[in-house]
CSV table of N, CA and C in Angstrom, one decimal:
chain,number,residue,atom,x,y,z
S,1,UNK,N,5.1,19.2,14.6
S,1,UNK,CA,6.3,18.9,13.8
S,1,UNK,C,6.1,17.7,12.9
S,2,UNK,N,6.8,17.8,11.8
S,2,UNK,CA,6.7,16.6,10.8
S,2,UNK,C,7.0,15.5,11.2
S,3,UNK,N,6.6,14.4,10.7
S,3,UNK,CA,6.9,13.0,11.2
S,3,UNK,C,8.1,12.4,9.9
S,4,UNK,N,8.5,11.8,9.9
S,4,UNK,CA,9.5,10.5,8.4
S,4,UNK,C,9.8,9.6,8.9
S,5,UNK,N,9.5,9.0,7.8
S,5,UNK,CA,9.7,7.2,7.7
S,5,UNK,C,11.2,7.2,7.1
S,6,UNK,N,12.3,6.7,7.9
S,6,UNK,CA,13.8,6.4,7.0
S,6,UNK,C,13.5,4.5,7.2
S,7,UNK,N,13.7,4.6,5.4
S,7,UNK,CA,13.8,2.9,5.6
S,7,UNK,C,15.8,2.9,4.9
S,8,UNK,N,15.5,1.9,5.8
S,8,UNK,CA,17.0,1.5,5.4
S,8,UNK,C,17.5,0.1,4.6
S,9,UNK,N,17.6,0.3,3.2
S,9,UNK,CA,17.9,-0.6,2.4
S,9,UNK,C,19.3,-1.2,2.2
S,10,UNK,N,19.2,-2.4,2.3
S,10,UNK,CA,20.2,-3.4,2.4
S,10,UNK,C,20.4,-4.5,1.3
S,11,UNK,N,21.4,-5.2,0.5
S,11,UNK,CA,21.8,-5.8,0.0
S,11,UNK,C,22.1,-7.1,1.0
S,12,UNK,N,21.1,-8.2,0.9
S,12,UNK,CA,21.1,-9.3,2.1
S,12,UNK,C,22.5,-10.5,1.6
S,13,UNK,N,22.8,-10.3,0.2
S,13,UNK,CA,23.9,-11.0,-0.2
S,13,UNK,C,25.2,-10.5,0.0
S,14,UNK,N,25.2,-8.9,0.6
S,14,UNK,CA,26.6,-8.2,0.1
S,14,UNK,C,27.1,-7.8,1.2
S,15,UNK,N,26.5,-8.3,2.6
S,15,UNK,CA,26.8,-7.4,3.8
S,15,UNK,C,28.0,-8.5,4.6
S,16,UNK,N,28.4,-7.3,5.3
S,16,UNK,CA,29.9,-7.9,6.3
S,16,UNK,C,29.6,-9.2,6.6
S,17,UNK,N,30.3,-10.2,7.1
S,17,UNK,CA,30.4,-11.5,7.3
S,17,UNK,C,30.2,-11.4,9.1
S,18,UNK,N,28.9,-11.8,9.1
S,18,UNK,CA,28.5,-12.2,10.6
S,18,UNK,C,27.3,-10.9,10.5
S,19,UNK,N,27.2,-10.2,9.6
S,19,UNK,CA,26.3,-9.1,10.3
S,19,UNK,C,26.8,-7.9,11.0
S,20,UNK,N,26.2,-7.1,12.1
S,20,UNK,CA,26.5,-5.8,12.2
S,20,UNK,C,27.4,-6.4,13.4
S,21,UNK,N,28.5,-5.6,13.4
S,21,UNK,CA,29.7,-5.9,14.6
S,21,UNK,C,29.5,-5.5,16.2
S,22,UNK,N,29.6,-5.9,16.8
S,22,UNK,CA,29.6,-5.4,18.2
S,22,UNK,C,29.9,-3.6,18.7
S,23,UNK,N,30.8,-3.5,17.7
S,23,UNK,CA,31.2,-1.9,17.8
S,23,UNK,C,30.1,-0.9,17.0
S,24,UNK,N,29.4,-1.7,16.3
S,24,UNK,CA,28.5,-1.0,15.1
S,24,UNK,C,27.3,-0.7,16.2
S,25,UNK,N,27.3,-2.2,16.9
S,25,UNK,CA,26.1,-1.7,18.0
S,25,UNK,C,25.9,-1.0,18.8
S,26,UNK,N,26.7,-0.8,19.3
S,26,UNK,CA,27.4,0.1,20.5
S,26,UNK,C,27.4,1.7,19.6
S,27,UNK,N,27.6,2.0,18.7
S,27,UNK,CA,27.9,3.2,18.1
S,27,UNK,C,26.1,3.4,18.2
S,28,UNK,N,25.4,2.6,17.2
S,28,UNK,CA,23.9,2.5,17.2
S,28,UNK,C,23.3,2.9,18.4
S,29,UNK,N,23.2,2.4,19.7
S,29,UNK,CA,22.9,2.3,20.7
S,29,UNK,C,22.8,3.8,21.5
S,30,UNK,N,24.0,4.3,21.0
S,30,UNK,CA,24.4,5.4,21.6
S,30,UNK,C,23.9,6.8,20.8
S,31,UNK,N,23.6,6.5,19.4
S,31,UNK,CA,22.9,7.5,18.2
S,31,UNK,C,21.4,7.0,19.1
S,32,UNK,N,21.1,5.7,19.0
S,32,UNK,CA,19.6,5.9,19.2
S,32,UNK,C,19.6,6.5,20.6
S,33,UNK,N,20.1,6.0,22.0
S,33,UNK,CA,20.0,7.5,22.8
S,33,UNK,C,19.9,8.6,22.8
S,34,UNK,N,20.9,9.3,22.2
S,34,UNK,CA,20.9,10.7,21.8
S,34,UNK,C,19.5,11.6,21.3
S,35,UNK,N,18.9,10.2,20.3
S,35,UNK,CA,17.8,10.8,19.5
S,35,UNK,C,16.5,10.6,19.9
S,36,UNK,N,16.7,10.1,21.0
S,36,UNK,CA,15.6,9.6,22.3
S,36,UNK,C,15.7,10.5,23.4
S,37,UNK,N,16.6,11.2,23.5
S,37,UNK,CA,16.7,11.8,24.8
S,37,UNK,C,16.6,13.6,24.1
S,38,UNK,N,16.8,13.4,22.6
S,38,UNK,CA,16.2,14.8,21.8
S,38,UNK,C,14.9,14.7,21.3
S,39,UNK,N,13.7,14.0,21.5
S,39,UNK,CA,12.5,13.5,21.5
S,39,UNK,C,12.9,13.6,20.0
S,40,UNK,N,13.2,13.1,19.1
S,40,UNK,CA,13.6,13.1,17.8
S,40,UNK,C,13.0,11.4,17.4
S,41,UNK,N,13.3,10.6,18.0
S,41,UNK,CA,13.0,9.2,17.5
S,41,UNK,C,11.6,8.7,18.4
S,42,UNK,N,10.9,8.0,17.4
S,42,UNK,CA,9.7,7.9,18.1
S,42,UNK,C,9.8,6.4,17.9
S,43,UNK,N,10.7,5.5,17.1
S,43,UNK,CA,10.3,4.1,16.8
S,43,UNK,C,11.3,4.1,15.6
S,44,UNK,N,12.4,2.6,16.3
S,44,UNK,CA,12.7,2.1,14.9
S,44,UNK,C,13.1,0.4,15.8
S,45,UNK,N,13.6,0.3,14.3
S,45,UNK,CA,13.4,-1.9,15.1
S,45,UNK,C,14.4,-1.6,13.1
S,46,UNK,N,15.1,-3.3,13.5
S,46,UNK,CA,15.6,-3.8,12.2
S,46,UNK,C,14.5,-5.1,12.1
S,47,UNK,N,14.4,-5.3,10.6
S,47,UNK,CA,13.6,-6.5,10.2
S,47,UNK,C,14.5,-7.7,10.1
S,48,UNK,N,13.9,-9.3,10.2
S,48,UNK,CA,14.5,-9.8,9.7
S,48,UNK,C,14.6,-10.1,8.5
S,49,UNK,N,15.1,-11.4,8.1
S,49,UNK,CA,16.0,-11.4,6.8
S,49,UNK,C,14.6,-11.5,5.7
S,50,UNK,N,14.6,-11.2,4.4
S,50,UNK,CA,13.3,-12.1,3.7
S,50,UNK,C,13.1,-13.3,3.4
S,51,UNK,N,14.4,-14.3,3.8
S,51,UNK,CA,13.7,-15.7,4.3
S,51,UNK,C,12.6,-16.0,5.3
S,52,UNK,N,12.3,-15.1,5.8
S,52,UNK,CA,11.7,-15.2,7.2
S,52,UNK,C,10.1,-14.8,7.0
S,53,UNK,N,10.4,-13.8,5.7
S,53,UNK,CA,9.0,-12.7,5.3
S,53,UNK,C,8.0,-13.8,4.1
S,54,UNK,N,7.2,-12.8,4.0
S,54,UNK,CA,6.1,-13.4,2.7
S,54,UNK,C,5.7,-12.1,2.0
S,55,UNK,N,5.4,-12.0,1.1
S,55,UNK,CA,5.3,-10.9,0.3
S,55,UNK,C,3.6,-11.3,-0.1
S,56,UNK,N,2.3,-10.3,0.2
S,56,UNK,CA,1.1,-10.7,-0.3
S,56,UNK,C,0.7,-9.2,-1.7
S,57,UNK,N,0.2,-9.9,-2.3
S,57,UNK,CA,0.2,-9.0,-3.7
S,57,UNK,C,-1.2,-9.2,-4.1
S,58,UNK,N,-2.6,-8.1,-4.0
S,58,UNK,CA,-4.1,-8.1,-4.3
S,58,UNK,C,-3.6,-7.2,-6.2
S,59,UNK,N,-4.1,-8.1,-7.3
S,59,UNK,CA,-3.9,-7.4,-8.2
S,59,UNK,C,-5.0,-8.0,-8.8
S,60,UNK,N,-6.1,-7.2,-9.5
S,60,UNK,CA,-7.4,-7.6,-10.6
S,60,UNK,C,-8.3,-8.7,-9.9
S,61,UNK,N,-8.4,-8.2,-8.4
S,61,UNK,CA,-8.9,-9.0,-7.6
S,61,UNK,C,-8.4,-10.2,-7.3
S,62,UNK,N,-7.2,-10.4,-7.6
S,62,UNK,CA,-6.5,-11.5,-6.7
S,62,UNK,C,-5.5,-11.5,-6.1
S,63,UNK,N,-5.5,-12.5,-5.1
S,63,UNK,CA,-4.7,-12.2,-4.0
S,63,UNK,C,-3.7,-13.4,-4.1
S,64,UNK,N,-2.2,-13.4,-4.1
S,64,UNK,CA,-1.3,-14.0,-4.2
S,64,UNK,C,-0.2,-13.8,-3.2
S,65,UNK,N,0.3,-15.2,-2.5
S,65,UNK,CA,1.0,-14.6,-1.5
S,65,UNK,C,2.4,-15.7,-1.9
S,66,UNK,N,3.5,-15.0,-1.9
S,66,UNK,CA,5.1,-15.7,-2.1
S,66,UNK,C,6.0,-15.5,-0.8
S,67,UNK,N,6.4,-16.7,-0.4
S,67,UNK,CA,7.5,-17.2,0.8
S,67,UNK,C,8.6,-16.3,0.4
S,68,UNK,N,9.3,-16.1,1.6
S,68,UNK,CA,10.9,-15.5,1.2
S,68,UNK,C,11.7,-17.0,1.4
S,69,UNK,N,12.5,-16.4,0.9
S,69,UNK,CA,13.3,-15.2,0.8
S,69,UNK,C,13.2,-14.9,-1.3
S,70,UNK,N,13.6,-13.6,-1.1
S,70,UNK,CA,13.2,-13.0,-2.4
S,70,UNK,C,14.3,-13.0,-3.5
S,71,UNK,N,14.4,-14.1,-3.9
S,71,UNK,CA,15.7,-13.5,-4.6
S,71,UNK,C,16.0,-13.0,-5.7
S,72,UNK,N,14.5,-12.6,-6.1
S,72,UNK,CA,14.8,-11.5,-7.2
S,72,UNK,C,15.6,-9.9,-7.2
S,73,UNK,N,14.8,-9.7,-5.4
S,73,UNK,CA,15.6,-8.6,-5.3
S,73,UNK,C,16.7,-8.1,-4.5
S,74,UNK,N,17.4,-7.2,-4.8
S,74,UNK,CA,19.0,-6.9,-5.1
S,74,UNK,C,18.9,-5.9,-3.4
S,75,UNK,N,18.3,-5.0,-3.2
S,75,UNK,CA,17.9,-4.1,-2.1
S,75,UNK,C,16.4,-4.8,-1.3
S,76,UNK,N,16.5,-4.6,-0.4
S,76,UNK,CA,15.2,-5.0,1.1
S,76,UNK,C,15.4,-4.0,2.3
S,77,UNK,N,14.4,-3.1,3.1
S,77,UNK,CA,14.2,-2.9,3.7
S,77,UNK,C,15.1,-3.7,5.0
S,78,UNK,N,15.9,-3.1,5.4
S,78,UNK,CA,16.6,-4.0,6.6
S,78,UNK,C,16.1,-3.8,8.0
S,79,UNK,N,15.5,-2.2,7.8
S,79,UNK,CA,14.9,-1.7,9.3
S,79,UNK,C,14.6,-0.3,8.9
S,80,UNK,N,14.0,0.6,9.8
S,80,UNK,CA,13.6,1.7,9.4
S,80,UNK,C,13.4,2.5,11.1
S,81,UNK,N,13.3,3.8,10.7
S,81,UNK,CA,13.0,4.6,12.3
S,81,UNK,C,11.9,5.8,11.7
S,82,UNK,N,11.0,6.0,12.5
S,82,UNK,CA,10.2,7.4,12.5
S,82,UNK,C,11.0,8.0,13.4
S,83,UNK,N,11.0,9.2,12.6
S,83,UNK,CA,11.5,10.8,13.6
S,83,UNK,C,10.9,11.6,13.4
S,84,UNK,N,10.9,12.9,14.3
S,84,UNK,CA,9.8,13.6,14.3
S,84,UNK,C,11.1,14.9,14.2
S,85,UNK,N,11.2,15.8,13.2
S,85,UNK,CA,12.0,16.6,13.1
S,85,UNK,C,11.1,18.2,12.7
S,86,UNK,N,11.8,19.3,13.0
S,86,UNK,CA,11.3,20.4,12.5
S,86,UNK,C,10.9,20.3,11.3
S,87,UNK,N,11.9,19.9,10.7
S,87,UNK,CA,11.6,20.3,9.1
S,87,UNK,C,12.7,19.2,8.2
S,88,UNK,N,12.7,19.0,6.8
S,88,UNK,CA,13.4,18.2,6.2
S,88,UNK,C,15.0,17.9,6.2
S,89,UNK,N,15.7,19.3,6.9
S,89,UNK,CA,16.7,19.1,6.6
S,89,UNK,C,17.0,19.1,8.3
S,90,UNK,N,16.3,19.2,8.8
S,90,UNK,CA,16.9,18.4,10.6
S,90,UNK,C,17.0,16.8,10.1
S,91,UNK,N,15.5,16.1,9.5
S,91,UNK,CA,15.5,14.7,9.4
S,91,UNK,C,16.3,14.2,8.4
S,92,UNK,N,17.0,15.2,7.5
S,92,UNK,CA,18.6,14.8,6.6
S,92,UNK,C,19.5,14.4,7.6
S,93,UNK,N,19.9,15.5,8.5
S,93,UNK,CA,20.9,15.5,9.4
S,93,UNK,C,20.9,13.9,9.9
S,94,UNK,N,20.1,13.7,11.0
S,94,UNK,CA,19.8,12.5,12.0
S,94,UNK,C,19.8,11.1,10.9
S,95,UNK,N,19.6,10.9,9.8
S,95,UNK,CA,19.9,10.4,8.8
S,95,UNK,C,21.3,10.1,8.6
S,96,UNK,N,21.9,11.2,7.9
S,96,UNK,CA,22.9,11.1,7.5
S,96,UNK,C,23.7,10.7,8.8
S,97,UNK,N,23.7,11.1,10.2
S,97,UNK,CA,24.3,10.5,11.3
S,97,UNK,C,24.4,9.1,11.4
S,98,UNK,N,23.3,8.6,10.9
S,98,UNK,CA,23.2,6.6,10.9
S,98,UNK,C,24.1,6.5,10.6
S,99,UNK,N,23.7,6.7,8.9
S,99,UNK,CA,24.1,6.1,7.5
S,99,UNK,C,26.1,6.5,8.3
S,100,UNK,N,26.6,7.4,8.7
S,100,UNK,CA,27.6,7.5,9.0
S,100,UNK,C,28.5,6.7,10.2
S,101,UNK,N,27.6,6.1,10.9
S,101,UNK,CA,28.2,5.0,11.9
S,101,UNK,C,28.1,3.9,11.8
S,102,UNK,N,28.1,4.1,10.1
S,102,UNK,CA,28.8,2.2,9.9
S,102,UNK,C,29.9,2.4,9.2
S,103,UNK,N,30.8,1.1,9.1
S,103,UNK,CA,32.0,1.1,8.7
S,103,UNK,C,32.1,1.1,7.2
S,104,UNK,N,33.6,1.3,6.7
S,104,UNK,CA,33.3,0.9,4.9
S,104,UNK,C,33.0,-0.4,4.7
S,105,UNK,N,33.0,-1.5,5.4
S,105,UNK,CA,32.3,-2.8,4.5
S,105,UNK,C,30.7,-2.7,4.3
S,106,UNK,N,30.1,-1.5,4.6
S,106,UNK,CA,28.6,-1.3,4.4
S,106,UNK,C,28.4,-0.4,3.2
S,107,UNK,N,27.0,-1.1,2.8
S,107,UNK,CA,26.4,-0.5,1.7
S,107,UNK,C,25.6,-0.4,1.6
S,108,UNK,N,24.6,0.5,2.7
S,108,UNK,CA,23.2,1.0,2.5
S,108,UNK,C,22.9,2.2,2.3
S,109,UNK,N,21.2,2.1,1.8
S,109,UNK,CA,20.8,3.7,1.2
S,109,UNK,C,19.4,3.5,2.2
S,110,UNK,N,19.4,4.9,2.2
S,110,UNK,CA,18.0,5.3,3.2
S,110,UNK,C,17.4,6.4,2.7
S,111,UNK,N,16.1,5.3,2.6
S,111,UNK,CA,14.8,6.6,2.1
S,111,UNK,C,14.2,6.6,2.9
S,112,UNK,N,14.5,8.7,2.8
S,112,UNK,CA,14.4,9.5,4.1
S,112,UNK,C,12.8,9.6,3.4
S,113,UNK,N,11.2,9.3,3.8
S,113,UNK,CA,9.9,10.0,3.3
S,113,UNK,C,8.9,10.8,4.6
S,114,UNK,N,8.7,12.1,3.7
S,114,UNK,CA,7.7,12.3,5.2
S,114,UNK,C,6.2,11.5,5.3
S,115,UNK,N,6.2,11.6,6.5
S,115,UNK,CA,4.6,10.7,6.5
S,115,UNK,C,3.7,12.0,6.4
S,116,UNK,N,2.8,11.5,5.4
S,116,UNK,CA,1.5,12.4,5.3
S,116,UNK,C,0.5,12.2,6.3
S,117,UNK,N,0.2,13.4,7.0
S,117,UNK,CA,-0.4,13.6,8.0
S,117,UNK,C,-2.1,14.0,7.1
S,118,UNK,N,-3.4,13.7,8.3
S,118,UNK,CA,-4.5,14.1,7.8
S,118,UNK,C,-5.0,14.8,8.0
C-alpha cells in the first residue's frame, strides 16, 4: 500500500490565542486512535515554532545557515503524519477528517504528497 506525507501548514501569526484548545486535543487524540487502530497512521508529531528551528541552505557550494524564527514566511509546516492508505482518495479522506476537527478560528492547509517508494 502507498505511503503520504500530509504536512500541515500553519500561519504562526494568525492562530487562536493560546494555541490548540483542550477540546481540539481531545477531538485529535481520538482521530489519531482511530487511525492507529485502522493501521492507517504510521507517525505524526507537531513541530515547534520557527523561533526554535534554523533553516540550512547548500547553494553553488555554499552552505548558509539562518536562526528562526522566519519572518519572512507567511505559512510553516506546523506538524505532519505518514499514512499508509490504499490509494489517494482513502488518504484524501483521513486528511480531510483532521483538517475538519478544528474549529473556525483555524486556518490551515495540508499537503497531502505520496512518498516515492524505490
Amino acid at each position: 500500500m502507498p505511503r503520504y506525507l500530509t504536512m500541515i501548514r500553519v500561519d504562526e501569526n494568525n492562530g487562536p490565542e493560546g494555541g490548540p484548545s483542550p477540546e481540539l486535543m481531545e477531538r485529535m487524540g481520538a482521530l489519531i486512535e482511530e487511525m492507529t487502530k485502522a493501521g492507517v497512521l504510521l507517525d505524526t508529531a507537531g513541530l515547534t515554532s520557527t523561533a526554535e528551528g534554523a533553516r540550512l541552505r547548500w547553494n553553488k557550494g555554499e552552505l548558509t545557515v539562518t536562526d528562526g524564527p522566519f519572518t519572512e514566511s507567511k505559512e510553516v509546516v506546523g506538524g505532519y503524519a505518514i499514512i499508509q492508505a490504499k490509494d489517494r482518495g482513502e488518504a484524501f479522506e483521513w486528511t480531510k477528517r483532521f483538517l475538519r476537527i478544528h474549529g473556525e478560528e483555524w486556518d490551515i492547509t495540508s499537503e497531502l504528497r505520496e512518498i516515492a517508494e524505490p
